[in-house]
PDB file of C-alpha atoms in Angstrom:
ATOM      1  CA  UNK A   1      40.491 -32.414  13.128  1.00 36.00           C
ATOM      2  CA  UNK A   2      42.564 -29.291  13.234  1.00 36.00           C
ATOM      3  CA  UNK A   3      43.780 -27.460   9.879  1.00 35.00           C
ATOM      4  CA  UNK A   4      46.995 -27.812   8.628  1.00 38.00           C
ATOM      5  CA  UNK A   5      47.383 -24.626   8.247  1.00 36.00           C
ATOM      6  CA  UNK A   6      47.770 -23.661  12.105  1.00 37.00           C
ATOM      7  CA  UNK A   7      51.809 -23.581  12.214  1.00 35.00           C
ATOM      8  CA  UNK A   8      54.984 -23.004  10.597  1.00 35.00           C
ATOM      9  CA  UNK A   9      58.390 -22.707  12.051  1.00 36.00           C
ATOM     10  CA  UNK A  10      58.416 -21.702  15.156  1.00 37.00           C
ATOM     11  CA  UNK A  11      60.524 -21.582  17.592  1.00 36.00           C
ATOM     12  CA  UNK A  12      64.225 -20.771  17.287  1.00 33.00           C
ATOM     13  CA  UNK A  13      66.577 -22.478  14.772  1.00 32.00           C
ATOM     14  CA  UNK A  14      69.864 -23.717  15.511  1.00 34.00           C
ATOM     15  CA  UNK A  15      71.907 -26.473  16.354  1.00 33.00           C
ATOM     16  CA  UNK A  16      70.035 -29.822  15.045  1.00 37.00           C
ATOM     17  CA  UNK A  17      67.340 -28.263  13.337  1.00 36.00           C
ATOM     18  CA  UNK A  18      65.534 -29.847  10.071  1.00 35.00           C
ATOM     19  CA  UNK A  19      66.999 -33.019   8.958  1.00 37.00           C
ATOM     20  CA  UNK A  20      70.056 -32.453  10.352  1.00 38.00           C
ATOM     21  CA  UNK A  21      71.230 -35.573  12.058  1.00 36.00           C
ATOM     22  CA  UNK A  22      69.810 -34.737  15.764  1.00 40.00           C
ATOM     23  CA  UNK A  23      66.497 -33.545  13.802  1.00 42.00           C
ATOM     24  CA  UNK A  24      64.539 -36.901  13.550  1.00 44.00           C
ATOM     25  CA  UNK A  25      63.102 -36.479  10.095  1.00 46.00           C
ATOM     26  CA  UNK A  26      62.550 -33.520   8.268  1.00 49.00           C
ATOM     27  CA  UNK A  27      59.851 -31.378   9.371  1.00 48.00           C
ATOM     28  CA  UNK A  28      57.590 -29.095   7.098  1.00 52.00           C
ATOM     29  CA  UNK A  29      56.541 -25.559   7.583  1.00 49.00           C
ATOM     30  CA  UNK A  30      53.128 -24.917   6.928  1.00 45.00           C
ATOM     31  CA  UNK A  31      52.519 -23.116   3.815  1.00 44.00           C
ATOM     32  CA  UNK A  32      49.291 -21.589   4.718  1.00 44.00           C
ATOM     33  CA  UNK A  33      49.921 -20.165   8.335  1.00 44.00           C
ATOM     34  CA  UNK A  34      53.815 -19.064   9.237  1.00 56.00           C
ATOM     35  CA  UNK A  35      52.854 -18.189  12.371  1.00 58.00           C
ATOM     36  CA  UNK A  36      52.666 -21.283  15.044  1.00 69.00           C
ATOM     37  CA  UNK A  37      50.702 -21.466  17.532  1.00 83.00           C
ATOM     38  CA  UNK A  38      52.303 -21.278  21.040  1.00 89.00           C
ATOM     39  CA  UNK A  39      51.038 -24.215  23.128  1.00 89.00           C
ATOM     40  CA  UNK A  40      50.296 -24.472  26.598  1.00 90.00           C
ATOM     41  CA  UNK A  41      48.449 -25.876  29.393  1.00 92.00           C
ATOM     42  CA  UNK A  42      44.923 -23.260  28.859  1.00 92.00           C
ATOM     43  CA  UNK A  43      44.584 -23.932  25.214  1.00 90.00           C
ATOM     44  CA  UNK A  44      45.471 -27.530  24.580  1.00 91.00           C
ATOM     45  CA  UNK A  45      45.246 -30.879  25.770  1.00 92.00           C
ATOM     46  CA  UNK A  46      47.653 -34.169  25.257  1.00 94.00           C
ATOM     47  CA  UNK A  47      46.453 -37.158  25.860  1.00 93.00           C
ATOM     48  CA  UNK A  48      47.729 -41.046  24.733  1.00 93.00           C
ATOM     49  CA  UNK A  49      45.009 -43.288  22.669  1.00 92.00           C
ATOM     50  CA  UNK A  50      46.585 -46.807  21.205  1.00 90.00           C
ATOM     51  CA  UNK A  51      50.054 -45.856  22.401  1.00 89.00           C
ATOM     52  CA  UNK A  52      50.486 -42.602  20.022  1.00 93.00           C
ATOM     53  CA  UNK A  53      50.191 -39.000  21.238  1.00 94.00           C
ATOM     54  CA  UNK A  54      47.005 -36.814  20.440  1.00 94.00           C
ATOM     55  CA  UNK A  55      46.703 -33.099  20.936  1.00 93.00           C
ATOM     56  CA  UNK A  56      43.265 -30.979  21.178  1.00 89.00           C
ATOM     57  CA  UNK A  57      43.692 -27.855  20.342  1.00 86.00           C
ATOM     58  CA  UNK A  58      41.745 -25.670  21.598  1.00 83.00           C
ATOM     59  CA  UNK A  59      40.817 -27.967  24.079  1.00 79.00           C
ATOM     60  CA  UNK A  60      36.906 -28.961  22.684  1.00 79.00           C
ATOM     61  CA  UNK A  61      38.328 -29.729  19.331  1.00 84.00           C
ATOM     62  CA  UNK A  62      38.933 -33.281  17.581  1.00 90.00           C
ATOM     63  CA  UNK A  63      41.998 -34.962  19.029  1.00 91.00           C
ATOM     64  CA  UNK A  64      44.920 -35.126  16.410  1.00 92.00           C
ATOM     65  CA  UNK A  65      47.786 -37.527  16.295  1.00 94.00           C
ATOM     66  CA  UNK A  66      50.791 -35.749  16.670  1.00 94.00           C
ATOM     67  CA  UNK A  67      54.455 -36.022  17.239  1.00 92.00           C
ATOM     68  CA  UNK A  68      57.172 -34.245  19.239  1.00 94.00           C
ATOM     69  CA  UNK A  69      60.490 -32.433  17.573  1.00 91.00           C
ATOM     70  CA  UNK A  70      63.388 -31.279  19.696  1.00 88.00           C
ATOM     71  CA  UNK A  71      64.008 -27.702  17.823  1.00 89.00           C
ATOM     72  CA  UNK A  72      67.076 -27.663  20.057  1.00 86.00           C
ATOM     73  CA  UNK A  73      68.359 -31.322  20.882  1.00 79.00           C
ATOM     74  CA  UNK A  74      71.372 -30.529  21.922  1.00 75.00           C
ATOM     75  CA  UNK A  75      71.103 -27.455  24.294  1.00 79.00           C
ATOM     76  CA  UNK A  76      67.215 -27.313  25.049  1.00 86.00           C
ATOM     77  CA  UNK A  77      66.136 -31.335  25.731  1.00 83.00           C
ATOM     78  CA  UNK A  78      62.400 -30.020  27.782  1.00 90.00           C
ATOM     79  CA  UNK A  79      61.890 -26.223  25.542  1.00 92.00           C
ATOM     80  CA  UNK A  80      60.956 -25.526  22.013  1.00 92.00           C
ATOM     81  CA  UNK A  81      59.588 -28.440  21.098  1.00 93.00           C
ATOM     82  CA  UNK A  82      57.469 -28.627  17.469  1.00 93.00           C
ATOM     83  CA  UNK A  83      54.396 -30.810  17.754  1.00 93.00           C
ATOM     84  CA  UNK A  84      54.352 -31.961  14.168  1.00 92.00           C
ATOM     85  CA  UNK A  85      50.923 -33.702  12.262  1.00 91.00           C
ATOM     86  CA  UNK A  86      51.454 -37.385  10.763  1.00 90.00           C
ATOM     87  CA  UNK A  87      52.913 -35.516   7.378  1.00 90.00           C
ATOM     88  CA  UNK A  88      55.465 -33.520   9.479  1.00 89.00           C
ATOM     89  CA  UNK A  89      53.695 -30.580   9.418  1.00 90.00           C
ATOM     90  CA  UNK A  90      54.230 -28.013  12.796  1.00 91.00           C
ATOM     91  CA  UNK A  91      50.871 -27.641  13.982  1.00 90.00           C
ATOM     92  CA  UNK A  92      52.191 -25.687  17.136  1.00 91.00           C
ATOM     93  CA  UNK A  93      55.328 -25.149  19.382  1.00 93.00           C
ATOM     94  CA  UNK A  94      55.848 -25.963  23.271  1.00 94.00           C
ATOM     95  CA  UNK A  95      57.763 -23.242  24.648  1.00 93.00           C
ATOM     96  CA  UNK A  96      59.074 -25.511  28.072  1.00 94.00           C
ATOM     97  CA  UNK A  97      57.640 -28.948  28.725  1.00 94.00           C
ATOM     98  CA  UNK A  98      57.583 -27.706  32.410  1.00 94.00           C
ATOM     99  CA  UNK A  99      54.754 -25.039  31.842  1.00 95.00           C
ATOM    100  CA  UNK A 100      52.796 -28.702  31.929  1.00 94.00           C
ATOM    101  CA  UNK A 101      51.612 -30.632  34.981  1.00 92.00           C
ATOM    102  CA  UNK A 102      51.111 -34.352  35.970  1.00 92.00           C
ATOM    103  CA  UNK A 103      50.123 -36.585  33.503  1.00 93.00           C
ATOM    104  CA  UNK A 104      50.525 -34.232  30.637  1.00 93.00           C
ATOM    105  CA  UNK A 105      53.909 -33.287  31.404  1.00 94.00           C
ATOM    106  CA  UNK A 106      54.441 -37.410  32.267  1.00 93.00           C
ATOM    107  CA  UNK A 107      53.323 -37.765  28.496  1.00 92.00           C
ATOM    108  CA  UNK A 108      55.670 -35.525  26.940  1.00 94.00           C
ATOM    109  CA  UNK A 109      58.544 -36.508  29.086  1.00 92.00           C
ATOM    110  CA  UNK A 110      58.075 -39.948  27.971  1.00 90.00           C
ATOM    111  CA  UNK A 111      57.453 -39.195  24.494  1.00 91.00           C
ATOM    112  CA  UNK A 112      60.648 -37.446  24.168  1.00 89.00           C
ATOM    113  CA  UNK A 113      63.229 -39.673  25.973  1.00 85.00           C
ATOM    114  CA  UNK A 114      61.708 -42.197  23.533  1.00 86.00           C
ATOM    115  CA  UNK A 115      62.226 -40.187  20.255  1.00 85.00           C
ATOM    116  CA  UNK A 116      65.486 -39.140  21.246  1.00 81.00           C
ATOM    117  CA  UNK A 117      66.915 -42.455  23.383  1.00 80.00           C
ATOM    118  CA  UNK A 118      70.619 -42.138  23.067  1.00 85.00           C
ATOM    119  CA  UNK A 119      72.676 -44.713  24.909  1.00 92.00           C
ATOM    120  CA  UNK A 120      75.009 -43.332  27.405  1.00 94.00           C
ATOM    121  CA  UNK A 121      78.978 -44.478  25.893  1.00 96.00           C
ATOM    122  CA  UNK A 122      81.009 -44.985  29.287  1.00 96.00           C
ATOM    123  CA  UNK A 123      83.722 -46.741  27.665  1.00 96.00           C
ATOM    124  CA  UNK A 124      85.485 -47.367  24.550  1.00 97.00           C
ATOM    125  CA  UNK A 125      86.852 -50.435  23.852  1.00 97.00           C
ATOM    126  CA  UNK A 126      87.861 -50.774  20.823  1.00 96.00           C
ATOM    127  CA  UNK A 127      87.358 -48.437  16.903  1.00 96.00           C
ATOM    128  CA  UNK A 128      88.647 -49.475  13.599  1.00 96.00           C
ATOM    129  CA  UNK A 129      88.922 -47.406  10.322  1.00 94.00           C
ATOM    130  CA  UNK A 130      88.177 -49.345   6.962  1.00 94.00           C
ATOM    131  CA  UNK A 131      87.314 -48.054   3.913  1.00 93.00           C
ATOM    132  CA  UNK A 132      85.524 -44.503   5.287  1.00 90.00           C
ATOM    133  CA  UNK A 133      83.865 -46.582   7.766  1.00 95.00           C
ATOM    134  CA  UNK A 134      84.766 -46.784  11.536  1.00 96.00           C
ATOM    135  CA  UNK A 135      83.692 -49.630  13.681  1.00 97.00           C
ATOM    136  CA  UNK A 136      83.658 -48.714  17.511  1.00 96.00           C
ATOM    137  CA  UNK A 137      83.164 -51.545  20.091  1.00 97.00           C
ATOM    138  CA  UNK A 138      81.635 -49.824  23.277  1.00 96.00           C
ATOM    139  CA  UNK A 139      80.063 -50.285  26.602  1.00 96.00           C
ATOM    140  CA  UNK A 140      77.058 -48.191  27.163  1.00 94.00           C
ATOM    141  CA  UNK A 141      74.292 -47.368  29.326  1.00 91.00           C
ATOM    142  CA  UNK A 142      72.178 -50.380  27.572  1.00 86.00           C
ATOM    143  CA  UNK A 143      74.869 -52.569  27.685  1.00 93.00           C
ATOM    144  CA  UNK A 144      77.638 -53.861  25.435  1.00 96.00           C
ATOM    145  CA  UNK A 145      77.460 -52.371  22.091  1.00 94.00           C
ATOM    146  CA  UNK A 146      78.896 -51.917  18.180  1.00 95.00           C
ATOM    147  CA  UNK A 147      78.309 -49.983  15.690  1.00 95.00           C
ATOM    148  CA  UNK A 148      79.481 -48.255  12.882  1.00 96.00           C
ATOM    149  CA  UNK A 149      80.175 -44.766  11.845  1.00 96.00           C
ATOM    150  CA  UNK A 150      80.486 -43.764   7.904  1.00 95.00           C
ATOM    151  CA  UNK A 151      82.926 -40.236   7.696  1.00 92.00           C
ATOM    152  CA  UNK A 152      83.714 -40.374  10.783  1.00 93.00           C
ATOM    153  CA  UNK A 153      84.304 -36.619  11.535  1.00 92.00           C
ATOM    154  CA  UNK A 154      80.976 -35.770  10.438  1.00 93.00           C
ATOM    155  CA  UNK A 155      78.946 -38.488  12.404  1.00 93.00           C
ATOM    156  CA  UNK A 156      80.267 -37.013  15.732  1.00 93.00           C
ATOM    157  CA  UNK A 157      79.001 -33.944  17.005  1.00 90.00           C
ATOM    158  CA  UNK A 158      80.534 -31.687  19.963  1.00 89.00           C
ATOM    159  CA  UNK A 159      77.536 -30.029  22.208  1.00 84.00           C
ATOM    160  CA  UNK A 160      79.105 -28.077  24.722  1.00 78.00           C
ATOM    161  CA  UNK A 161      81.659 -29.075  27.107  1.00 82.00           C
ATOM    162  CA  UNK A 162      83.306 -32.949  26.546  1.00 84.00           C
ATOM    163  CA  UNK A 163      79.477 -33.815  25.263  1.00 88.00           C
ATOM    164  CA  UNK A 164      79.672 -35.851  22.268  1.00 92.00           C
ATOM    165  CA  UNK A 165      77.021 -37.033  19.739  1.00 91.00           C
ATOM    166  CA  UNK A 166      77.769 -39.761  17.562  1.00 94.00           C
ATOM    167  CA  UNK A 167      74.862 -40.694  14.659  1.00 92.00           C
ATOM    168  CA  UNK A 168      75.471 -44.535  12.932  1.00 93.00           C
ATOM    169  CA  UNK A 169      74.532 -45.591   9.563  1.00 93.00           C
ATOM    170  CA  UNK A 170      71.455 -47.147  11.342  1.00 88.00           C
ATOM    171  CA  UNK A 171      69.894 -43.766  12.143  1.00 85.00           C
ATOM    172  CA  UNK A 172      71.016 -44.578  15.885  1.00 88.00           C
ATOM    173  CA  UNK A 173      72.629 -41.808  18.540  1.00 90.00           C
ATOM    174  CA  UNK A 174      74.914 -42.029  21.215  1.00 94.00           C
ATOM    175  CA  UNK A 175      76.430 -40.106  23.507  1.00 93.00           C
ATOM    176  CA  UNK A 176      79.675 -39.430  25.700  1.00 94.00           C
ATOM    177  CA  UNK A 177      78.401 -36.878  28.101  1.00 91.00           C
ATOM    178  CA  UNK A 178      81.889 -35.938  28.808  1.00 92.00           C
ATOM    179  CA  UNK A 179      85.087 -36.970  27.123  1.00 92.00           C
ATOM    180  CA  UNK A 180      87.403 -35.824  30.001  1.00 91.00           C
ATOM    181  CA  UNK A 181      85.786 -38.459  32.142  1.00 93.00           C
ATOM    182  CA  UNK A 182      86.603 -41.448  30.104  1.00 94.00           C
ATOM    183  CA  UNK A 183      89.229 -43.530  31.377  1.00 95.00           C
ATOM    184  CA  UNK A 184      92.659 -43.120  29.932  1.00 96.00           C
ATOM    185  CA  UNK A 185      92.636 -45.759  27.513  1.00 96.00           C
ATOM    186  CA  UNK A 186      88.563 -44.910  26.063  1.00 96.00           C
ATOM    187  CA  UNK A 187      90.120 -40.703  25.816  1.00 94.00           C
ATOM    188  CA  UNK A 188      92.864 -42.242  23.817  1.00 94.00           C
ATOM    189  CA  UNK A 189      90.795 -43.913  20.988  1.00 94.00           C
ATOM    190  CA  UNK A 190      88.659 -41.120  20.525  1.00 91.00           C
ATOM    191  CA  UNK A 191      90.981 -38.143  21.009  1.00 90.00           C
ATOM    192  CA  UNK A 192      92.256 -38.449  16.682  1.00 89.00           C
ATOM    193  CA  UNK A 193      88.423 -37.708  16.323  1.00 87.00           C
ATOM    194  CA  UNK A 194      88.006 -34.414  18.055  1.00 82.00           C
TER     195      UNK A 194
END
């Protein structure tokens, strides 16, 4: 089993970092070691046992169970990525998912769009304001969907140009990927909010 102690930050910090509502969870710094490990294909391994994710690192140790963290989830989906132990702790840092090949890079891929699975919003049918709470009636890329939204201004978040975040009181995301290509009615009920 690898120490705790072999990573802290790393990584750049920025837009959805630590328990901010893109982060996932907090994650914990290591204590120990502030310097993380950079990860890549010659001194690590990834590998899936029982559906979770393991990392060897270096290669001949122990597998761990780990989990991937989007450092950037907003501007940087497939570079710095933290692989975090089962307490949250960074063990290590991914600098681009595409310094991997084949099945590895397969693994990570997968692991991510699953962490971060965020229902495309292509139209907007229908949002209501009670109490601090909005309700928005939408159809997505999974379909016909509600949910709500508590402070609405804070649960959206702009990323770039027309991309739009949204975070529920579920823990759930979803996206607009760009506002200007809503139809005129969808641009309309969301406009008060940007």
């Amino acid at each position: 089993m690898a120490p705790r102690g072999m990573g802290g930050p790393g990584g750049p910090r920025g837009m959805g970092g630590p328990g901010g509502p893109a982060g996932g969870g907090k994650r914990k710094g290591s204590r120990e070691n502030p310097n993380s490990v950079a990860i890549t294909p010659e001194n690590a391994k990834f590998s899936m046992r029982g559906g979770f994710l393991y990392m060897q690192c270096p290669k001949d140790a122990e597998p761990v169970r780990v989990a991937l963290h989007r450092n950037f989830p907003f501007m940087f989906l497939w570079e710095y990525i933290s692989v975090l132990d089962t307490d949250n702790y960074e063990l290590a840092t991914i600098r681009s998912v595409d310094l991997f090949d084949g099945e590895e890079k397969e693994m990570l891929v997968r692991e991510l769009e699953r962490k971060y699975y965020s229902p495309v919003i292509q139209e907007i049918h229908s949002v209501k304001e009670r109490f601090g709470f909005s309700y928005w009636d939408v159809e997505t890329s999974g379909g016909r969907l509600t949910f709500t939204l508590q402070d609405t201004f804070k649960s959206i978040v702009r990323a770039g140009e027309g991309k739009l975040f949204f975070f529920d009181v579920d823990g759930n995301r979803f996206v607009i990927e760009d506002a200007d290509a809503l139809d005129r009615k969808s641009r309309k009920r969301i406009e008060i909010y940007l």
